mmCIF file of C-alpha atoms and ligand atoms in Angstrom:
data_model
loop_
_atom_site.group_PDB
_atom_site.id
_atom_site.type_symbol
_atom_site.label_atom_id
_atom_site.label_comp_id
_atom_site.label_asym_id
_atom_site.label_seq_id
_atom_site.Cartn_x
_atom_site.Cartn_y
_atom_site.Cartn_z
ATOM 1 C CA ALA A 1 -8.212 -11.191 -20.934
ATOM 2 C CA SER A 2 -7.248 -10.733 -17.314
ATOM 3 C CA ALA A 3 -6.624 -13.738 -15.109
ATOM 4 C CA TYR A 4 -8.748 -12.033 -12.465
ATOM 5 C CA GLU A 5 -12.350 -10.918 -12.180
ATOM 6 C CA THR A 6 -11.834 -7.683 -10.274
ATOM 7 C CA VAL A 7 -8.243 -6.585 -10.859
ATOM 8 C CA LEU A 8 -6.176 -5.856 -13.960
ATOM 9 C CA VAL A 9 -2.472 -6.570 -13.918
ATOM 10 C CA GLU A 10 0.012 -5.029 -16.281
ATOM 11 C CA LYS A 11 3.756 -5.543 -16.266
ATOM 12 C CA ARG A 12 5.584 -2.304 -17.050
ATOM 13 C CA ASP A 13 9.253 -3.215 -17.239
ATOM 14 C CA LYS A 14 10.187 -4.014 -13.619
ATOM 15 C CA VAL A 15 6.949 -2.769 -12.064
ATOM 16 C CA ALA A 16 3.702 -4.693 -11.662
ATOM 17 C CA LEU A 17 0.772 -2.310 -12.022
ATOM 18 C CA ILE A 18 -2.277 -3.722 -10.271
ATOM 19 C CA GLN A 19 -5.533 -1.899 -10.911
ATOM 20 C CA LEU A 20 -8.708 -2.502 -8.943
ATOM 21 C CA ASN A 21 -11.452 -2.978 -11.501
ATOM 22 C CA ARG A 22 -14.941 -3.221 -10.067
ATOM 23 C CA PRO A 23 -16.292 -0.003 -11.582
ATOM 24 C CA LYS A 24 -19.996 -0.560 -10.956
ATOM 25 C CA ALA A 25 -19.441 -0.389 -7.203
ATOM 26 C CA LEU A 26 -16.602 2.184 -7.181
ATOM 27 C CA ASN A 27 -14.070 -0.593 -6.515
ATOM 28 C CA SER A 28 -15.692 -1.453 -3.219
ATOM 29 C CA ILE A 29 -14.033 -4.443 -1.639
ATOM 30 C CA ASN A 30 -15.665 -7.870 -1.369
ATOM 31 C CA GLN A 31 -14.219 -11.374 -1.018
ATOM 32 C CA GLN A 32 -13.516 -11.618 -4.748
ATOM 33 C CA VAL A 33 -11.529 -8.377 -4.714
ATOM 34 C CA ILE A 34 -9.527 -9.603 -1.722
ATOM 35 C CA GLU A 35 -8.777 -12.946 -3.401
ATOM 36 C CA ASP A 36 -7.813 -11.351 -6.704
ATOM 37 C CA LEU A 37 -5.705 -8.680 -5.056
ATOM 38 C CA ASN A 38 -3.873 -11.179 -2.862
ATOM 39 C CA LYS A 39 -3.138 -13.427 -5.805
ATOM 40 C CA ALA A 40 -1.951 -10.546 -7.960
ATOM 41 C CA VAL A 41 0.344 -9.251 -5.212
ATOM 42 C CA LEU A 42 1.641 -12.758 -4.450
ATOM 43 C CA ASP A 43 2.403 -13.374 -8.146
ATOM 44 C CA ALA A 44 4.209 -10.033 -8.495
ATOM 45 C CA ASN A 45 6.100 -10.688 -5.282
ATOM 46 C CA ALA A 46 7.277 -14.066 -6.599
ATOM 47 C CA ASP A 47 8.263 -12.742 -10.039
ATOM 48 C CA ASN A 48 12.038 -12.210 -10.237
ATOM 49 C CA GLY A 49 11.537 -9.677 -13.007
ATOM 50 C CA ILE A 50 9.472 -7.426 -10.744
ATOM 51 C CA GLY A 51 11.011 -5.077 -8.192
ATOM 52 C CA ALA A 52 8.048 -2.976 -7.083
ATOM 53 C CA ILE A 53 4.271 -2.971 -7.221
ATOM 54 C CA VAL A 54 1.923 -0.049 -7.879
ATOM 55 C CA LEU A 55 -1.660 -0.451 -6.696
ATOM 56 C CA THR A 56 -4.240 1.890 -8.176
ATOM 57 C CA GLY A 57 -7.947 2.162 -8.933
ATOM 58 C CA SER A 58 -9.808 4.346 -11.402
ATOM 59 C CA ASN A 59 -9.820 8.134 -11.708
ATOM 60 C CA ARG A 60 -13.130 8.154 -9.829
ATOM 61 C CA ALA A 61 -12.268 5.758 -7.036
ATOM 62 C CA PHE A 62 -9.253 4.005 -5.634
ATOM 63 C CA ALA A 63 -11.788 2.077 -3.543
ATOM 64 C CA ALA A 64 -14.969 3.395 -1.900
ATOM 65 C CA GLY A 65 -14.632 1.007 1.022
ATOM 66 C CA ALA A 66 -15.865 -2.420 1.874
ATOM 67 C CA ASP A 67 -18.956 -3.526 -0.044
ATOM 68 C CA ILE A 68 -21.768 -2.118 2.096
ATOM 69 C CA LYS A 69 -24.516 -4.105 0.351
ATOM 70 C CA MET A 70 -22.650 -7.345 1.044
ATOM 71 C CA MET A 71 -22.104 -6.412 4.709
ATOM 72 C CA GLU A 72 -25.621 -5.209 5.534
ATOM 73 C CA PRO A 73 -27.201 -8.600 6.377
ATOM 74 C CA LEU A 74 -24.217 -10.045 8.267
ATOM 75 C CA SER A 75 -24.447 -10.949 11.947
ATOM 76 C CA PHE A 76 -21.743 -10.681 14.576
ATOM 77 C CA SER A 77 -21.020 -14.394 14.341
ATOM 78 C CA ASP A 78 -20.868 -14.240 10.521
ATOM 79 C CA THR A 79 -18.156 -11.615 10.696
ATOM 80 C CA TYR A 80 -16.327 -12.985 13.739
ATOM 81 C CA MET A 81 -16.336 -16.668 12.868
ATOM 82 C CA GLY A 82 -15.758 -15.995 9.194
ATOM 83 C CA GLY A 83 -12.934 -13.548 9.898
ATOM 84 C CA LEU A 84 -14.456 -10.938 7.583
ATOM 85 C CA PHE A 85 -11.754 -8.992 5.692
ATOM 86 C CA ASN A 86 -8.905 -10.701 7.610
ATOM 87 C CA ASP A 87 -7.222 -11.800 4.408
ATOM 88 C CA LEU A 88 -6.881 -8.284 3.004
ATOM 89 C CA GLU A 89 -3.982 -7.859 5.409
ATOM 90 C CA ASN A 90 -2.009 -10.540 3.512
ATOM 91 C CA ILE A 91 -0.748 -7.973 1.030
ATOM 92 C CA THR A 92 1.340 -6.446 3.817
ATOM 93 C CA LYS A 93 3.411 -9.664 3.879
ATOM 94 C CA ALA A 94 4.900 -8.906 0.458
ATOM 95 C CA LYS A 95 8.652 -8.317 0.592
ATOM 96 C CA LYS A 96 8.474 -6.051 -2.450
ATOM 97 C CA PRO A 97 7.271 -2.502 -1.873
ATOM 98 C CA ILE A 98 3.736 -1.553 -2.823
ATOM 99 C CA ILE A 99 3.017 2.054 -3.786
ATOM 100 C CA ALA A 100 -0.621 3.129 -3.580
ATOM 101 C CA ALA A 101 -1.533 5.538 -6.393
ATOM 102 C CA VAL A 102 -4.810 7.039 -5.221
ATOM 103 C CA ASN A 103 -7.073 8.912 -7.610
ATOM 104 C CA GLY A 104 -10.607 9.689 -6.473
ATOM 105 C CA PHE A 105 -12.191 8.164 -3.376
ATOM 106 C CA ALA A 106 -10.174 6.172 -0.834
ATOM 107 C CA LEU A 107 -12.832 5.669 1.812
ATOM 108 C CA GLY A 108 -13.243 3.247 4.679
ATOM 109 C CA GLY A 109 -11.621 -0.021 3.641
ATOM 110 C CA GLY A 110 -10.246 1.825 0.608
ATOM 111 C CA CYS A 111 -8.323 4.259 2.791
ATOM 112 C CA GLU A 112 -7.240 1.314 4.934
ATOM 113 C CA LEU A 113 -6.061 -0.566 1.857
ATOM 114 C CA ALA A 114 -4.025 2.449 0.770
ATOM 115 C CA MET A 115 -2.470 2.577 4.242
ATOM 116 C CA MET A 116 -1.511 -1.116 4.011
ATOM 117 C CA CYS A 117 0.702 -0.112 1.095
ATOM 118 C CA ASP A 118 4.223 1.135 1.800
ATOM 119 C CA PHE A 119 3.536 4.691 0.771
ATOM 120 C CA ILE A 120 0.785 6.697 -0.850
ATOM 121 C CA TYR A 121 0.860 9.019 -3.828
ATOM 122 C CA ALA A 122 -2.331 11.002 -4.313
ATOM 123 C CA GLY A 123 -3.845 12.476 -7.452
ATOM 124 C CA GLU A 124 -5.020 16.077 -7.068
ATOM 125 C CA LYS A 125 -8.687 15.031 -6.874
ATOM 126 C CA ALA A 126 -8.178 12.277 -4.301
ATOM 127 C CA LYS A 127 -10.411 12.135 -1.226
ATOM 128 C CA PHE A 128 -9.539 10.144 1.865
ATOM 129 C CA GLY A 129 -11.900 9.341 4.705
ATOM 130 C CA GLN A 130 -13.100 6.875 7.303
ATOM 131 C CA PRO A 131 -16.895 7.261 6.980
ATOM 132 C CA GLU A 132 -17.740 4.043 8.869
ATOM 133 C CA ILE A 133 -19.267 6.126 11.677
ATOM 134 C CA THR A 134 -21.998 7.232 9.265
ATOM 135 C CA LEU A 135 -22.948 3.557 8.787
ATOM 136 C CA GLY A 136 -23.125 2.796 12.486
ATOM 137 C CA VAL A 137 -19.831 0.938 12.597
ATOM 138 C CA LEU A 138 -16.117 1.715 12.824
ATOM 139 C CA PRO A 139 -13.056 1.080 10.683
ATOM 140 C CA GLY A 140 -12.118 -2.599 10.706
ATOM 141 C CA ALA A 141 -8.885 -2.872 8.752
ATOM 142 C CA GLY A 142 -6.521 -0.354 10.315
ATOM 143 C CA GLY A 143 -8.414 2.932 10.118
ATOM 144 C CA THR A 144 -8.175 3.521 13.843
ATOM 145 C CA GLN A 145 -4.633 2.112 14.119
ATOM 146 C CA ARG A 146 -2.549 2.784 11.013
ATOM 147 C CA LEU A 147 -4.189 6.165 10.509
ATOM 148 C CA THR A 148 -3.473 7.195 14.094
ATOM 149 C CA ARG A 149 0.165 6.134 13.829
ATOM 150 C CA SER A 150 0.444 7.861 10.493
ATOM 151 C CA VAL A 151 -1.162 11.239 11.229
ATOM 152 C CA GLY A 152 -1.457 11.371 15.025
ATOM 153 C CA LYS A 153 -4.392 11.141 17.400
ATOM 154 C CA SER A 154 -6.133 14.447 16.860
ATOM 155 C CA LYS A 155 -6.528 14.185 13.075
ATOM 156 C CA ALA A 156 -7.286 10.447 13.137
ATOM 157 C CA MET A 157 -9.887 10.951 15.837
ATOM 158 C CA GLU A 158 -11.456 13.830 13.926
ATOM 159 C CA MET A 159 -11.641 11.775 10.728
ATOM 160 C CA CYS A 160 -13.082 8.682 12.457
ATOM 161 C CA LEU A 161 -15.607 10.601 14.575
ATOM 162 C CA THR A 162 -16.884 12.917 11.834
ATOM 163 C CA GLY A 163 -16.489 10.715 8.770
ATOM 164 C CA ASN A 164 -15.385 13.863 6.929
ATOM 165 C CA PHE A 165 -13.212 13.456 3.862
ATOM 166 C CA ILE A 166 -9.866 15.179 3.413
ATOM 167 C CA ASP A 167 -8.439 16.181 0.055
ATOM 168 C CA ALA A 168 -5.083 15.335 -1.480
ATOM 169 C CA GLN A 169 -3.311 18.495 -0.283
ATOM 170 C CA GLU A 170 -4.402 17.930 3.286
ATOM 171 C CA ALA A 171 -3.442 14.248 3.043
ATOM 172 C CA LYS A 172 0.035 15.347 2.043
ATOM 173 C CA GLN A 173 0.203 18.031 4.683
ATOM 174 C CA ILE A 174 -0.602 15.571 7.484
ATOM 175 C CA GLY A 175 1.793 12.948 6.145
ATOM 176 C CA LEU A 176 -0.765 10.436 4.902
ATOM 177 C CA ALA A 177 0.304 10.923 1.280
ATOM 178 C CA ALA A 178 3.973 11.293 0.372
ATOM 179 C CA GLN A 179 3.282 13.425 -2.720
ATOM 180 C CA VAL A 180 0.472 14.872 -4.821
ATOM 181 C CA PHE A 181 0.470 14.692 -8.638
ATOM 182 C CA PRO A 182 -1.915 15.810 -11.384
ATOM 183 C CA VAL A 183 -4.600 13.164 -11.952
ATOM 184 C CA ASP A 184 -3.393 12.182 -15.423
ATOM 185 C CA GLU A 185 0.234 11.871 -14.335
ATOM 186 C CA LEU A 186 -0.260 10.018 -11.082
ATOM 187 C CA VAL A 187 0.049 6.411 -12.239
ATOM 188 C CA ASP A 188 3.023 7.115 -14.520
ATOM 189 C CA ARG A 189 4.817 8.986 -11.750
ATOM 190 C CA ALA A 190 4.179 6.142 -9.303
ATOM 191 C CA VAL A 191 5.405 3.587 -11.852
ATOM 192 C CA ALA A 192 8.526 5.700 -12.509
ATOM 193 C CA VAL A 193 9.329 5.738 -8.795
ATOM 194 C CA GLY A 194 8.651 1.989 -8.762
ATOM 195 C CA GLN A 195 11.219 1.578 -11.579
ATOM 196 C CA LYS A 196 13.764 3.507 -9.567
ATOM 197 C CA ILE A 197 13.202 1.282 -6.537
ATOM 198 C CA ALA A 198 13.336 -1.783 -8.809
ATOM 199 C CA SER A 199 16.787 -0.706 -10.029
ATOM 200 C CA PHE A 200 18.234 -1.297 -6.544
ATOM 201 C CA SER A 201 19.161 -4.572 -4.882
ATOM 202 C CA LYS A 202 15.947 -6.463 -4.100
ATOM 203 C CA VAL A 203 17.492 -7.639 -0.864
ATOM 204 C CA ALA A 204 18.402 -4.102 0.172
ATOM 205 C CA VAL A 205 14.913 -2.884 -0.747
ATOM 206 C CA ALA A 206 13.300 -5.604 1.363
ATOM 207 C CA LEU A 207 15.625 -4.888 4.297
ATOM 208 C CA ASN A 208 14.772 -1.177 4.139
ATOM 209 C CA LYS A 209 11.058 -1.945 4.040
ATOM 210 C CA GLU A 210 11.302 -4.366 6.928
ATOM 211 C CA ALA A 211 13.280 -1.922 9.062
ATOM 212 C CA VAL A 212 10.908 1.016 8.508
ATOM 213 C CA ASN A 213 7.934 -1.232 9.264
ATOM 214 C CA ALA A 214 9.569 -2.318 12.514
ATOM 215 C CA ALA A 215 9.201 1.282 13.721
ATOM 216 C CA TYR A 216 5.441 0.645 13.897
ATOM 217 C CA GLU A 217 5.763 -2.443 16.042
ATOM 218 C CA THR A 218 8.179 -1.696 18.804
ATOM 219 C CA THR A 219 9.951 0.720 21.147
ATOM 220 C CA LEU A 220 12.654 3.071 19.894
ATOM 221 C CA GLN A 221 15.540 1.155 21.498
ATOM 222 C CA LEU A 222 14.369 -2.249 20.244
ATOM 223 C CA GLY A 223 13.725 -0.734 16.837
ATOM 224 C CA LEU A 224 17.222 0.750 16.724
ATOM 225 C CA ASP A 225 18.712 -2.611 17.720
ATOM 226 C CA TYR A 226 16.629 -4.349 15.067
ATOM 227 C CA GLU A 227 17.723 -1.852 12.442
ATOM 228 C CA LYS A 228 21.370 -2.378 13.395
ATOM 229 C CA ARG A 229 21.004 -6.190 13.049
ATOM 230 C CA LEU A 230 19.515 -5.790 9.592
ATOM 231 C CA PHE A 231 22.211 -3.258 8.680
ATOM 232 C CA TYR A 232 24.926 -5.730 9.749
ATOM 233 C CA ALA A 233 23.112 -8.509 7.879
ATOM 234 C CA SER A 234 23.267 -6.451 4.675
ATOM 235 C CA PHE A 235 27.061 -6.974 4.766
ATOM 236 C CA ALA A 236 26.429 -10.665 4.103
ATOM 237 C CA THR A 237 25.112 -9.815 0.625
ATOM 238 C CA LYS A 238 27.027 -9.636 -2.636
ATOM 239 C CA ASP A 239 25.026 -6.522 -3.429
ATOM 240 C CA GLN A 240 26.717 -4.664 -0.558
ATOM 241 C CA LYS A 241 30.134 -5.427 -2.091
ATOM 242 C CA GLU A 242 28.831 -4.520 -5.540
ATOM 243 C CA GLY A 243 27.213 -1.270 -4.405
ATOM 244 C CA MET A 244 30.272 -0.082 -2.529
ATOM 245 C CA SER A 245 32.847 -1.164 -5.125
ATOM 246 C CA ALA A 246 30.782 0.491 -7.852
ATOM 247 C CA PHE A 247 30.876 3.714 -5.836
ATOM 248 C CA ARG A 248 34.645 3.480 -5.446
ATOM 249 C CA GLU A 249 35.127 2.646 -9.148
ATOM 250 C CA LYS A 250 32.721 5.445 -10.173
ATOM 251 C CA ARG A 251 30.484 3.104 -12.178
ATOM 252 C CA LYS A 252 26.852 1.999 -12.076
ATOM 253 C CA PRO A 253 26.279 -1.014 -9.795
ATOM 254 C CA GLN A 254 25.055 -4.308 -11.244
ATOM 255 C CA PHE A 255 22.997 -5.807 -8.460
ATOM 256 C CA THR A 256 22.302 -9.553 -8.541
ATOM 257 C CA ASP A 257 19.951 -9.703 -5.557
ATOM 258 C CA GLU A 258 22.311 -12.033 -3.724
HETATM 259 N N1 CO8 B 1 -20.236 -0.563 -1.157
HETATM 260 C C1 CO8 B 1 -21.110 -0.948 -2.088
HETATM 261 N N2 CO8 B 1 -21.476 -0.167 -3.121
HETATM 262 C C2 CO8 B 1 -20.930 1.057 -3.210
HETATM 263 C C3 CO8 B 1 -19.995 1.518 -2.268
HETATM 264 C C4 CO8 B 1 -19.644 0.661 -1.207
HETATM 265 N N3 CO8 B 1 -18.734 0.982 -0.276
HETATM 266 N N4 CO8 B 1 -19.630 2.764 -2.603
HETATM 267 C C5 CO8 B 1 -20.301 3.064 -3.723
HETATM 268 N N5 CO8 B 1 -21.085 2.044 -4.098
HETATM 269 C C6 CO8 B 1 -21.975 1.961 -5.256
HETATM 270 C C7 CO8 B 1 -23.217 2.792 -5.052
HETATM 271 O O1 CO8 B 1 -24.145 2.074 -4.297
HETATM 272 C C8 CO8 B 1 -23.639 3.039 -6.459
HETATM 273 O O2 CO8 B 1 -24.280 1.865 -6.936
HETATM 274 P P1 CO8 B 1 -25.735 1.990 -7.656
HETATM 275 O O3 CO8 B 1 -25.461 2.810 -8.874
HETATM 276 O O4 CO8 B 1 -26.056 0.569 -7.935
HETATM 277 O O5 CO8 B 1 -26.608 2.665 -6.684
HETATM 278 C C9 CO8 B 1 -22.329 3.163 -7.220
HETATM 279 O O6 CO8 B 1 -21.336 2.544 -6.387
HETATM 280 C C10 CO8 B 1 -21.920 4.613 -7.426
HETATM 281 O O7 CO8 B 1 -21.934 5.286 -6.179
HETATM 282 P P2 CO8 B 1 -22.762 6.637 -5.923
HETATM 283 O O8 CO8 B 1 -23.928 6.708 -6.838
HETATM 284 O O9 CO8 B 1 -23.016 6.733 -4.462
HETATM 285 O O10 CO8 B 1 -21.672 7.715 -6.389
HETATM 286 P P3 CO8 B 1 -21.513 9.227 -5.852
HETATM 287 O O11 CO8 B 1 -20.494 9.840 -6.753
HETATM 288 O O12 CO8 B 1 -22.835 9.871 -5.672
HETATM 289 O O13 CO8 B 1 -20.879 9.065 -4.365
HETATM 290 C C11 CO8 B 1 -19.366 8.164 -2.753
HETATM 291 C C12 CO8 B 1 -19.602 8.517 -4.223
HETATM 292 C C13 CO8 B 1 -19.265 9.436 -1.908
HETATM 293 C C14 CO8 B 1 -18.035 7.412 -2.695
HETATM 294 C C15 CO8 B 1 -20.513 7.289 -2.223
HETATM 295 O O14 CO8 B 1 -20.689 6.214 -3.119
HETATM 296 C C16 CO8 B 1 -20.275 6.709 -0.853
HETATM 297 O O15 CO8 B 1 -20.443 7.392 0.137
HETATM 298 N N6 CO8 B 1 -19.905 5.411 -0.791
HETATM 299 C C17 CO8 B 1 -19.727 4.716 0.463
HETATM 300 C C18 CO8 B 1 -18.454 5.143 1.148
HETATM 301 C C19 CO8 B 1 -18.339 4.453 2.494
HETATM 302 O O16 CO8 B 1 -19.124 4.660 3.395
HETATM 303 N N7 CO8 B 1 -17.312 3.581 2.635
HETATM 304 C C20 CO8 B 1 -17.058 2.889 3.856
HETATM 305 C C21 CO8 B 1 -17.648 1.524 3.782
HETATM 306 S S1 CO8 B 1 -17.568 0.673 5.315
HETATM 307 C C22 CO8 B 1 -16.020 0.034 5.338
HETATM 308 O O17 CO8 B 1 -15.229 0.213 4.458
HETATM 309 C C23 CO8 B 1 -15.704 -0.812 6.533
HETATM 310 C C24 CO8 B 1 -14.215 -1.192 6.553
HETATM 311 C C25 CO8 B 1 -13.974 -2.493 7.276
HETATM 312 C C26 CO8 B 1 -12.711 -3.190 6.764
HETATM 313 C C27 CO8 B 1 -12.732 -3.261 5.257
HETATM 314 C C28 CO8 B 1 -11.567 -3.966 4.638
HETATM 315 C C29 CO8 B 1 -11.777 -4.089 3.142
#
């Protein structure tokens, strides 16, 4: 039995595979999903045996957005004072990388959730979209911000203003998805890449993630300075000595995450 109501967690060697599991509502996101997902990510992040996380849904839906039936009766003050969906963002605080493996629909909050991950792999049948406009609202968890930074203004604006879905090939072509895989292979391929990442120094992985993310927050010069500080800091780790001596000695490095 799973420790969670709406997610399944499976440990595959050094990768935590977290699967959204609310099939009756196409994995739409409510408070329970957010709580379960945060806890699952936090646990994986704290587990020394885990080096990367893969987040997936079902073949039909990664997540079809926020739960529309739950949102319908809410007032402005309910959402504002209650900070509706604020906590979903917590998964971005994980030091360990999260790969989104998207089969089926990633719509609204589902597309936003995928974009909170560090990179996206899409199954051939995946569909991405920000259909909030069709409901009389707008994206509320990064769909106007992360999407725009990821694919540029014209495409992001088109997606937000029309609500039209894009398929996996287009998602790859515009840089939203890093790669496209056959539906049945997607999760295994994502886990395999997770294992590769997990074979590296955890400190180096976290430093790389932090530095790339800094590119979203700042100017080029400040970002370059920040990168350089982190690069210098990596020389304070044992793993830097291990990685470089292993290269010189033509052997496989044994990282200790120190
Ligand atoms: N919320 C609640 N229930 C949903 C949702 C949803 N987002 N999506 C699907 N469901 C339910 C359906 O109501 C249906 O339930 P029932 O059988 O009880 O009627 C069941 O899932 C199956 O769905 P469909 O019968 O509609 O399946 P289809 O294959 O015909 O269509 C679609 C699939 C195209 C995905 C369709 O279900 C759809 O359009 N869903 C809504 C997509 C959408 O508009 N998403 C955006 C929601 S708004 C949002 O996300 C705001 C983001 C703010 C921040 C969020 C952070 C989490």
